[in-house]
GROMACS .gro file of C-alpha atoms in nm:
model
  334
    1MET     CA    1 -11.938   9.304  16.060
    2LYS     CA    2 -12.137   9.013  16.319
    3THR     CA    3 -12.282   9.227  16.585
    4THR     CA    4 -12.487   9.119  16.948
    5ASP     CA    5 -12.868   9.293  17.010
    6ASP     CA    6 -12.657   9.439  17.285
    7GLY     CA    7 -12.400   9.695  17.098
    8VAL     CA    8 -12.117   9.464  17.058
    9GLY     CA    9 -11.956   9.369  16.731
   10GLY     CA   10 -11.663   9.246  16.660
   11ALA     CA   11 -11.401   8.990  16.734
   12ALA     CA   12 -11.575   9.102  17.109
   13ALA     CA   13 -11.860   8.957  17.011
   14ALA     CA   14 -11.715   8.684  16.846
   15MET     CA   15 -11.523   8.592  17.148
   16GLY     CA   16 -11.875   8.564  17.365
   17LEU     CA   17 -11.870   8.921  17.517
   18ARG     CA   18 -12.208   9.093  17.576
   19ALA     CA   19 -12.251   9.430  17.692
   20LYS     CA   20 -12.509   9.442  17.968
   21ALA     CA   21 -12.491   9.228  18.345
   22GLY     CA   22 -12.452   8.950  18.312
   23PRO     CA   23 -12.392   8.749  18.614
   24TRP     CA   24 -12.082   8.857  18.737
   25GLY     CA   25 -12.169   9.178  18.697
   26GLN     CA   26 -12.527   9.173  18.881
   27ALA     CA   27 -12.340   8.925  19.187
   28LEU     CA   28 -12.105   9.305  19.245
   29VAL     CA   29 -12.425   9.561  19.214
   30ALA     CA   30 -12.558   9.356  19.490
   31ALA     CA   31 -12.275   9.336  19.711
   32ALA     CA   32 -12.329   9.658  19.675
   33ASP     CA   33 -12.687   9.797  19.729
   34GLN     CA   34 -12.530   9.555  20.082
   35ARG     CA   35 -12.116   9.771  20.161
   36ASP     CA   36 -12.115  10.133  20.048
   37ASP     CA   37 -11.728  10.047  20.088
   38ILE     CA   38 -11.711   9.869  19.752
   39VAL     CA   39 -11.563  10.038  19.489
   40ALA     CA   40 -11.414   9.902  19.080
   41VAL     CA   41 -11.155  10.030  18.899
   42SER     CA   42 -11.137  10.023  18.493
   43ALA     CA   43 -10.842   9.971  18.238
   44ASP     CA   44 -11.064  10.103  17.971
   45LEU     CA   45 -11.225   9.850  17.962
   46LYS     CA   46 -11.573   9.828  18.122
   47LYS     CA   47 -11.819   9.665  17.895
   48TYR     CA   48 -11.612   9.403  17.856
   49THR     CA   49 -11.524   9.317  18.195
   50ASP     CA   50 -11.926   9.316  18.293
   51LEU     CA   51 -11.881   9.682  18.484
   52THR     CA   52 -12.104   9.891  18.298
   53ALA     CA   53 -12.427   9.862  18.542
   54PHE     CA   54 -12.227   9.878  18.848
   55ALA     CA   55 -12.069  10.220  18.703
   56LYS     CA   56 -12.407  10.318  18.606
   57THR     CA   57 -12.546  10.273  18.952
   58TYR     CA   58 -12.271  10.404  19.151
   59PRO     CA   59 -12.101  10.551  18.926
   60GLU     CA   60 -11.932  10.793  19.270
   61ARG     CA   61 -11.791  10.418  19.333
   62TYR     CA   62 -11.626  10.372  18.976
   63ILE     CA   63 -11.297  10.503  18.932
   64GLU     CA   64 -11.200  10.417  18.467
   65VAL     CA   65 -10.772  10.507  18.425
   66GLY     CA   66 -10.789  10.454  18.062
   67MET     CA   67 -10.604  10.159  17.881
   68ALA     CA   68 -10.326  10.227  18.165
   69GLU     CA   69 -10.306   9.865  18.393
   70GLN     CA   70 -10.013   9.940  18.650
   71ASN     CA   71 -10.175  10.224  18.729
   72LEU     CA   72 -10.478  10.056  18.749
   73VAL     CA   73 -10.316   9.899  18.973
   74MET     CA   74 -10.175  10.161  19.174
   75THR     CA   75 -10.516  10.347  19.201
   76ALA     CA   76 -10.686   9.975  19.365
   77ALA     CA   77 -10.361   9.962  19.608
   78GLY     CA   78 -10.399  10.307  19.728
   79LEU     CA   79 -10.816  10.352  19.732
   80ALA     CA   80 -10.742  10.039  19.941
   81ARG     CA   81 -10.523  10.191  20.199
   82ALA     CA   82 -10.877  10.395  20.228
   83GLY     CA   83 -11.072  10.170  20.364
   84LEU     CA   84 -11.252  10.033  20.076
   85THR     CA   85 -11.293   9.719  19.882
   86VAL     CA   86 -11.169   9.709  19.564
   87VAL     CA   87 -11.281   9.541  19.297
   88ALA     CA   88 -10.965   9.630  18.970
   89THR     CA   89 -11.059   9.412  18.651
   90THR     CA   90 -10.858   9.453  18.283
   91PHE     CA   91 -10.759   9.164  18.057
   92ALA     CA   92 -10.595   8.886  18.234
   93ALA     CA   93 -10.261   8.880  18.039
   94PHE     CA   94 -10.260   9.230  18.127
   95LEU     CA   95 -10.283   9.188  18.516
   96SER     CA   96 -10.033   8.849  18.544
   97ARG     CA   97  -9.753   8.997  18.244
   98ARG     CA   98  -9.778   9.442  18.191
   99ALA     CA   99  -9.951   9.556  18.588
  100ALA     CA  100  -9.705   9.211  18.749
  101ASP     CA  101  -9.479   9.410  18.947
  102PHE     CA  102  -9.693   9.713  19.103
  103ALA     CA  103  -9.939   9.422  19.200
  104VAL     CA  104  -9.695   9.180  19.375
  105MET     CA  105  -9.520   9.478  19.632
  106GLN     CA  106  -9.850   9.710  19.582
  107ILE     CA  107 -10.093   9.451  19.679
  108ALA     CA  108  -9.935   9.077  19.747
  109LEU     CA  109  -9.667   9.232  19.946
  110PRO     CA  110  -9.956   9.408  20.233
  111ARG     CA  111 -10.254   9.248  20.210
  112ALA     CA  112 -10.479   9.455  20.013
  113ASP     CA  113 -10.839   9.384  19.971
  114VAL     CA  114 -10.775   9.429  19.622
  115LYS     CA  115 -10.979   9.181  19.426
  116LEU     CA  116 -10.766   9.142  19.040
  117ILE     CA  117 -11.041   9.027  18.813
  118GLY     CA  118 -10.911   8.880  18.481
  119ALA     CA  119 -11.119   8.842  18.189
  120THR     CA  120 -11.107   8.639  17.857
  121PRO     CA  121 -10.823   8.405  18.015
  122GLY     CA  122 -10.650   8.067  17.850
  123ILE     CA  123 -10.717   8.116  17.476
  124SER     CA  124 -11.039   8.259  17.485
  125ALA     CA  125 -10.905   8.601  17.358
  126THR     CA  126 -10.950   8.609  16.967
  127PHE     CA  127 -10.634   8.767  16.895
  128GLY     CA  128 -10.308   8.581  16.969
  129PRO     CA  129 -10.033   8.539  17.181
  130SER     CA  130 -10.056   8.865  17.350
  131HIS     CA  131 -10.445   8.840  17.445
  132THR     CA  132 -10.373   8.499  17.561
  133ALA     CA  133 -10.346   8.471  17.947
  134ILE     CA  134 -10.245   8.134  17.963
  135ASP     CA  135  -9.941   8.199  18.243
  136ASP     CA  136 -10.196   8.348  18.475
  137LEU     CA  137 -10.217   8.182  18.698
  138ALA     CA  138  -9.890   8.007  18.763
  139VAL     CA  139  -9.798   8.429  18.844
  140TRP     CA  140 -10.061   8.410  19.105
  141ARG     CA  141  -9.980   8.118  19.231
  142ALA     CA  142  -9.648   8.180  19.294
  143VAL     CA  143  -9.769   8.503  19.442
  144PRO     CA  144  -9.763   8.502  19.814
  145ASN     CA  145 -10.087   8.622  20.026
  146MET     CA  146 -10.313   8.623  19.737
  147ILE     CA  147 -10.592   8.376  19.745
  148VAL     CA  148 -10.590   8.263  19.306
  149ILE     CA  149 -10.951   8.133  19.174
  150ASP     CA  150 -11.040   7.972  18.784
  151PRO     CA  151 -11.466   7.949  18.772
  152ALA     CA  152 -11.603   7.717  18.518
  153ASP     CA  153 -11.803   7.988  18.448
  154PRO     CA  154 -12.001   8.322  18.468
  155ASP     CA  155 -12.217   8.186  18.668
  156GLU     CA  156 -11.912   7.982  18.933
  157ALA     CA  157 -11.724   8.343  18.884
  158ALA     CA  158 -12.050   8.544  18.988
  159GLN     CA  159 -12.127   8.278  19.318
  160ALA     CA  160 -11.688   8.305  19.358
  161LEU     CA  161 -11.674   8.738  19.348
  162THR     CA  162 -11.947   8.724  19.628
  163ALA     CA  163 -11.734   8.472  19.802
  164VAL     CA  164 -11.441   8.688  19.804
  165LEU     CA  165 -11.605   8.983  19.826
  166ASP     CA  166 -11.623   8.884  20.234
  167TYR     CA  167 -11.245   8.799  20.168
  168ASP     CA  168 -11.027   9.081  20.371
  169GLY     CA  169 -10.730   9.014  20.110
  170PRO     CA  170 -10.630   8.990  19.755
  171VAL     CA  171 -10.767   8.746  19.539
  172TYR     CA  172 -10.678   8.641  19.160
  173LEU     CA  173 -10.988   8.561  19.002
  174ARG     CA  174 -11.074   8.455  18.635
  175GLN     CA  175 -11.391   8.654  18.476
  176PRO     CA  176 -11.482   8.393  18.187
  177PHE     CA  177 -11.688   8.439  17.941
  178ASN     CA  178 -12.100   8.479  17.878
  179ARG     CA  179 -12.151   8.242  17.678
  180ALA     CA  180 -11.975   7.998  17.917
  181SER     CA  181 -12.318   7.960  18.049
  182ALA     CA  182 -12.427   7.779  17.795
  183ARG     CA  183 -12.169   7.553  17.809
  184ARG     CA  184 -12.295   7.403  18.088
  185THR     CA  185 -12.407   7.036  18.113
  186GLN     CA  186 -12.582   6.975  18.445
  187GLU     CA  187 -12.620   7.206  18.764
  188MET     CA  188 -12.343   7.213  18.965
  189PRO     CA  189 -12.295   7.258  19.346
  190PRO     CA  190 -12.187   7.580  19.501
  191PHE     CA  191 -11.872   7.728  19.503
  192GLU     CA  192 -11.687   7.707  19.835
  193LEU     CA  193 -11.355   7.882  19.870
  194GLY     CA  194 -11.039   7.613  19.855
  195ARG     CA  195 -11.321   7.319  19.830
  196ALA     CA  196 -11.310   7.118  19.506
  197ALA     CA  197 -11.639   6.984  19.384
  198LEU     CA  198 -11.670   6.615  19.242
  199LEU     CA  199 -11.962   6.648  18.973
  200ARG     CA  200 -11.914   6.256  18.856
  201ASP     CA  201 -11.803   5.980  19.010
  202GLY     CA  202 -11.570   5.746  18.811
  203THR     CA  203 -11.413   5.428  18.918
  204ASP     CA  204 -11.184   5.414  18.572
  205VAL     CA  205 -10.974   5.739  18.550
  206GLY     CA  206 -11.052   6.087  18.729
  207ILE     CA  207 -11.070   6.397  18.496
  208ILE     CA  208 -10.952   6.680  18.745
  209ALA     CA  209 -11.083   7.017  18.549
  210GLY     CA  210 -11.071   7.351  18.575
  211GLY     CA  211 -11.201   7.652  18.383
  212ASP     CA  212 -11.440   7.578  18.172
  213ARG     CA  213 -11.298   7.283  18.025
  214VAL     CA  214 -11.506   7.109  18.321
  215GLY     CA  215 -11.796   7.154  18.034
  216GLU     CA  216 -11.570   6.975  17.815
  217ALA     CA  217 -11.506   6.704  18.151
  218LEU     CA  218 -11.855   6.621  18.160
  219ALA     CA  219 -11.911   6.592  17.760
  220ALA     CA  220 -11.625   6.386  17.764
  221ALA     CA  221 -11.711   6.203  18.075
  222GLU     CA  222 -12.049   6.091  17.867
  223THR     CA  223 -11.857   5.955  17.503
  224LEU     CA  224 -11.628   5.713  17.781
  225ALA     CA  225 -11.945   5.526  17.923
  226GLU     CA  226 -12.096   5.484  17.598
  227SER     CA  227 -11.708   5.309  17.603
  228GLY     CA  228 -11.818   5.149  17.908
  229VAL     CA  229 -11.579   5.370  18.071
  230ALA     CA  230 -11.660   5.569  18.439
  231ALA     CA  231 -11.429   5.872  18.479
  232ALA     CA  232 -11.560   6.106  18.713
  233VAL     CA  233 -11.543   6.435  18.744
  234LEU     CA  234 -11.376   6.717  19.022
  235ARG     CA  235 -11.409   7.040  18.962
  236VAL     CA  236 -11.050   7.282  19.083
  237SER     CA  237 -11.216   7.623  19.074
  238THR     CA  238 -10.910   7.768  19.404
  239LEU     CA  239 -10.650   7.689  19.254
  240LYS     CA  240 -10.486   7.814  19.660
  241PRO     CA  241 -10.553   7.726  19.874
  242PHE     CA  242 -10.606   7.349  19.644
  243ASP     CA  243 -10.782   7.091  19.773
  244GLY     CA  244 -10.480   6.858  19.690
  245ASP     CA  245 -10.720   6.595  19.994
  246ALA     CA  246 -11.037   6.559  19.685
  247VAL     CA  247 -10.772   6.540  19.385
  248ALA     CA  248 -10.553   6.285  19.653
  249GLU     CA  249 -10.907   6.085  19.727
  250LEU     CA  250 -10.996   6.010  19.397
  251ALA     CA  251 -10.652   5.946  19.274
  252SER     CA  252 -10.651   5.629  19.479
  253ARG     CA  253 -10.967   5.495  19.373
  254THR     CA  254 -10.929   5.575  19.031
  255GLY     CA  255 -10.514   5.469  18.955
  256ARG     CA  256 -10.577   5.697  18.683
  257LEU     CA  257 -10.594   6.163  18.666
  258ILE     CA  258 -10.652   6.360  18.329
  259THR     CA  259 -10.595   6.693  18.416
  260ALA     CA  260 -10.810   6.957  18.175
  261GLU     CA  261 -10.788   7.378  18.237
  262ASN     CA  262 -10.762   7.692  17.984
  263HIS     CA  263 -10.389   7.702  18.085
  264SER     CA  264 -10.010   7.633  18.035
  265VAL     CA  265  -9.991   7.309  18.126
  266ILE     CA  266  -9.736   7.439  18.291
  267GLY     CA  267  -9.722   7.560  18.640
  268GLY     CA  268 -10.178   7.516  18.671
  269LEU     CA  269 -10.402   7.288  18.731
  270PHE     CA  270 -10.151   6.959  18.609
  271SER     CA  271  -9.886   7.101  18.840
  272ALA     CA  272 -10.052   7.223  19.130
  273THR     CA  273 -10.221   6.841  19.138
  274ALA     CA  274  -9.843   6.704  19.109
  275GLU     CA  275  -9.754   6.867  19.397
  276ALA     CA  276 -10.081   6.770  19.542
  277LEU     CA  277 -10.016   6.425  19.506
  278ALA     CA  278  -9.597   6.403  19.516
  279LEU     CA  279  -9.703   6.563  19.863
  280ARG     CA  280  -9.907   6.308  20.047
  281GLY     CA  281  -9.750   6.036  19.851
  282VAL     CA  282  -9.911   5.926  19.599
  283ALA     CA  283  -9.802   5.748  19.248
  284VAL     CA  284 -10.011   5.738  19.034
  285PRO     CA  285  -9.994   5.908  18.616
  286VAL     CA  286 -10.123   6.210  18.519
  287THR     CA  287 -10.236   6.351  18.233
  288PRO     CA  288 -10.183   6.761  18.137
  289ILE     CA  289 -10.438   6.812  17.864
  290GLY     CA  290 -10.459   7.288  17.837
  291VAL     CA  291 -10.232   7.482  17.696
  292PRO     CA  292  -9.860   7.287  17.506
  293ASP     CA  293  -9.544   7.483  17.601
  294VAL     CA  294  -9.651   7.779  17.314
  295PHE     CA  295  -9.777   8.052  17.204
  296PRO     CA  296 -10.098   8.033  17.053
  297PRO     CA  297 -10.232   8.142  16.744
  298PHE     CA  298 -10.460   8.398  16.635
  299GLY     CA  299 -10.848   8.169  16.642
  300SER     CA  300 -11.137   8.163  16.753
  301PRO     CA  301 -11.105   7.974  17.105
  302ASP     CA  302 -11.236   7.622  16.948
  303TYR     CA  303 -11.089   7.653  16.644
  304THR     CA  304 -10.778   7.722  16.893
  305ALA     CA  305 -10.861   7.475  17.123
  306ASP     CA  306 -10.944   7.168  16.907
  307LEU     CA  307 -10.533   7.307  16.753
  308LEU     CA  308 -10.365   7.261  17.013
  309GLY     CA  309 -10.588   6.956  17.189
  310MET     CA  310 -10.766   7.146  17.474
  311GLY     CA  311 -11.142   7.073  17.434
  312ALA     CA  312 -11.425   6.704  17.499
  313ARG     CA  313 -11.193   6.457  17.201
  314HIS     CA  314 -10.894   6.530  17.387
  315ILE     CA  315 -10.985   6.409  17.675
  316VAL     CA  316 -11.184   6.129  17.571
  317GLN     CA  317 -10.862   5.986  17.383
  318ALA     CA  318 -10.677   6.032  17.720
  319ALA     CA  319 -10.902   5.887  17.913
  320LEU     CA  320 -10.884   5.636  17.696
  321GLY     CA  321 -10.559   5.493  17.655
  322ALA     CA  322 -10.456   5.584  17.972
  323THR     CA  323 -10.764   5.248  18.088
  324GLY     CA  324 -10.586   5.102  17.742
  325CYS     CA  325 -10.908   5.099  17.674
  326ARG     CA  326 -11.038   5.076  17.268
  327PRO     CA  327 -11.291   5.338  17.167
  328GLU     CA  328 -11.558   5.090  17.017
  329THR     CA  329 -11.680   4.820  17.283
  330GLY     CA  330 -11.406   4.980  17.596
  331ALA     CA  331 -11.273   4.615  17.693
  332ALA     CA  332 -10.958   4.704  17.784
  333HIS     CA  333 -10.611   4.510  17.514
  334GLY     CA  334 -10.469   4.255  17.706
   0.00000   0.00000   0.00000
């Protein structure tokens, strides 16, 4: 059995989970140091949702409900009614499926101050269809009063957590793995709620990327540059409210877009992009890269991404096809 240096083994280690505090856990403790109204609730997953440090530092402000996601949500809602700011964590698939009705009626409807944290988003889990959260962004985008965030990596997730703790209302925040930080290829602008960030400029094609596909999009842009294709990369971490103006501006400049997301191509970033363009009357083709309309299989995230056509090379292929260029020279067909 593979085991990390901090005692996490098996499938958890294979997914990149760590027991020691990552950037997100550190940000939560730092916020709690300044505010005594912050409490955390876990569904038997504190070690895997970066809550261990908080639980040790503030045991009186940490509640463990066990493997009961509906109870997690209802406990969080009750604490919020008592005037507390609540962080509730579990795997993303369980929040968006098992506990959705409870969260809609007891958190979203009354605008309770609860931050729902969905760990192992998209195809990050290795446990197959039961744990792959390919529909969570679609679910929470459609729920009124919900803020929806899909950070690029743990560093941005920590920044997003700090930001939403100051927001009075319900939030759904995806929680990427610690290992995603290793895939950063450049320094990124700080997180801003509701604002997209242009990471790389280009005029031939625009890549709209969210979640852990941001790193893949940047890698694809590097490869495309070698073929003479100037690809812009726009990081969109807030799915709701959505920065449609930034997307429309990039579409107008490049004339063609590709979306890259760790989610179903139905209801997530691709859908939000297409909606934003339609509402603004911007008519450009958009090619989606993400989970097709299938249940992902068992397998490592890298294996699954390659099987489903979600990697950097697939973004490159889509961009070359959209621009009509040959990968050998970058010359346009003609």
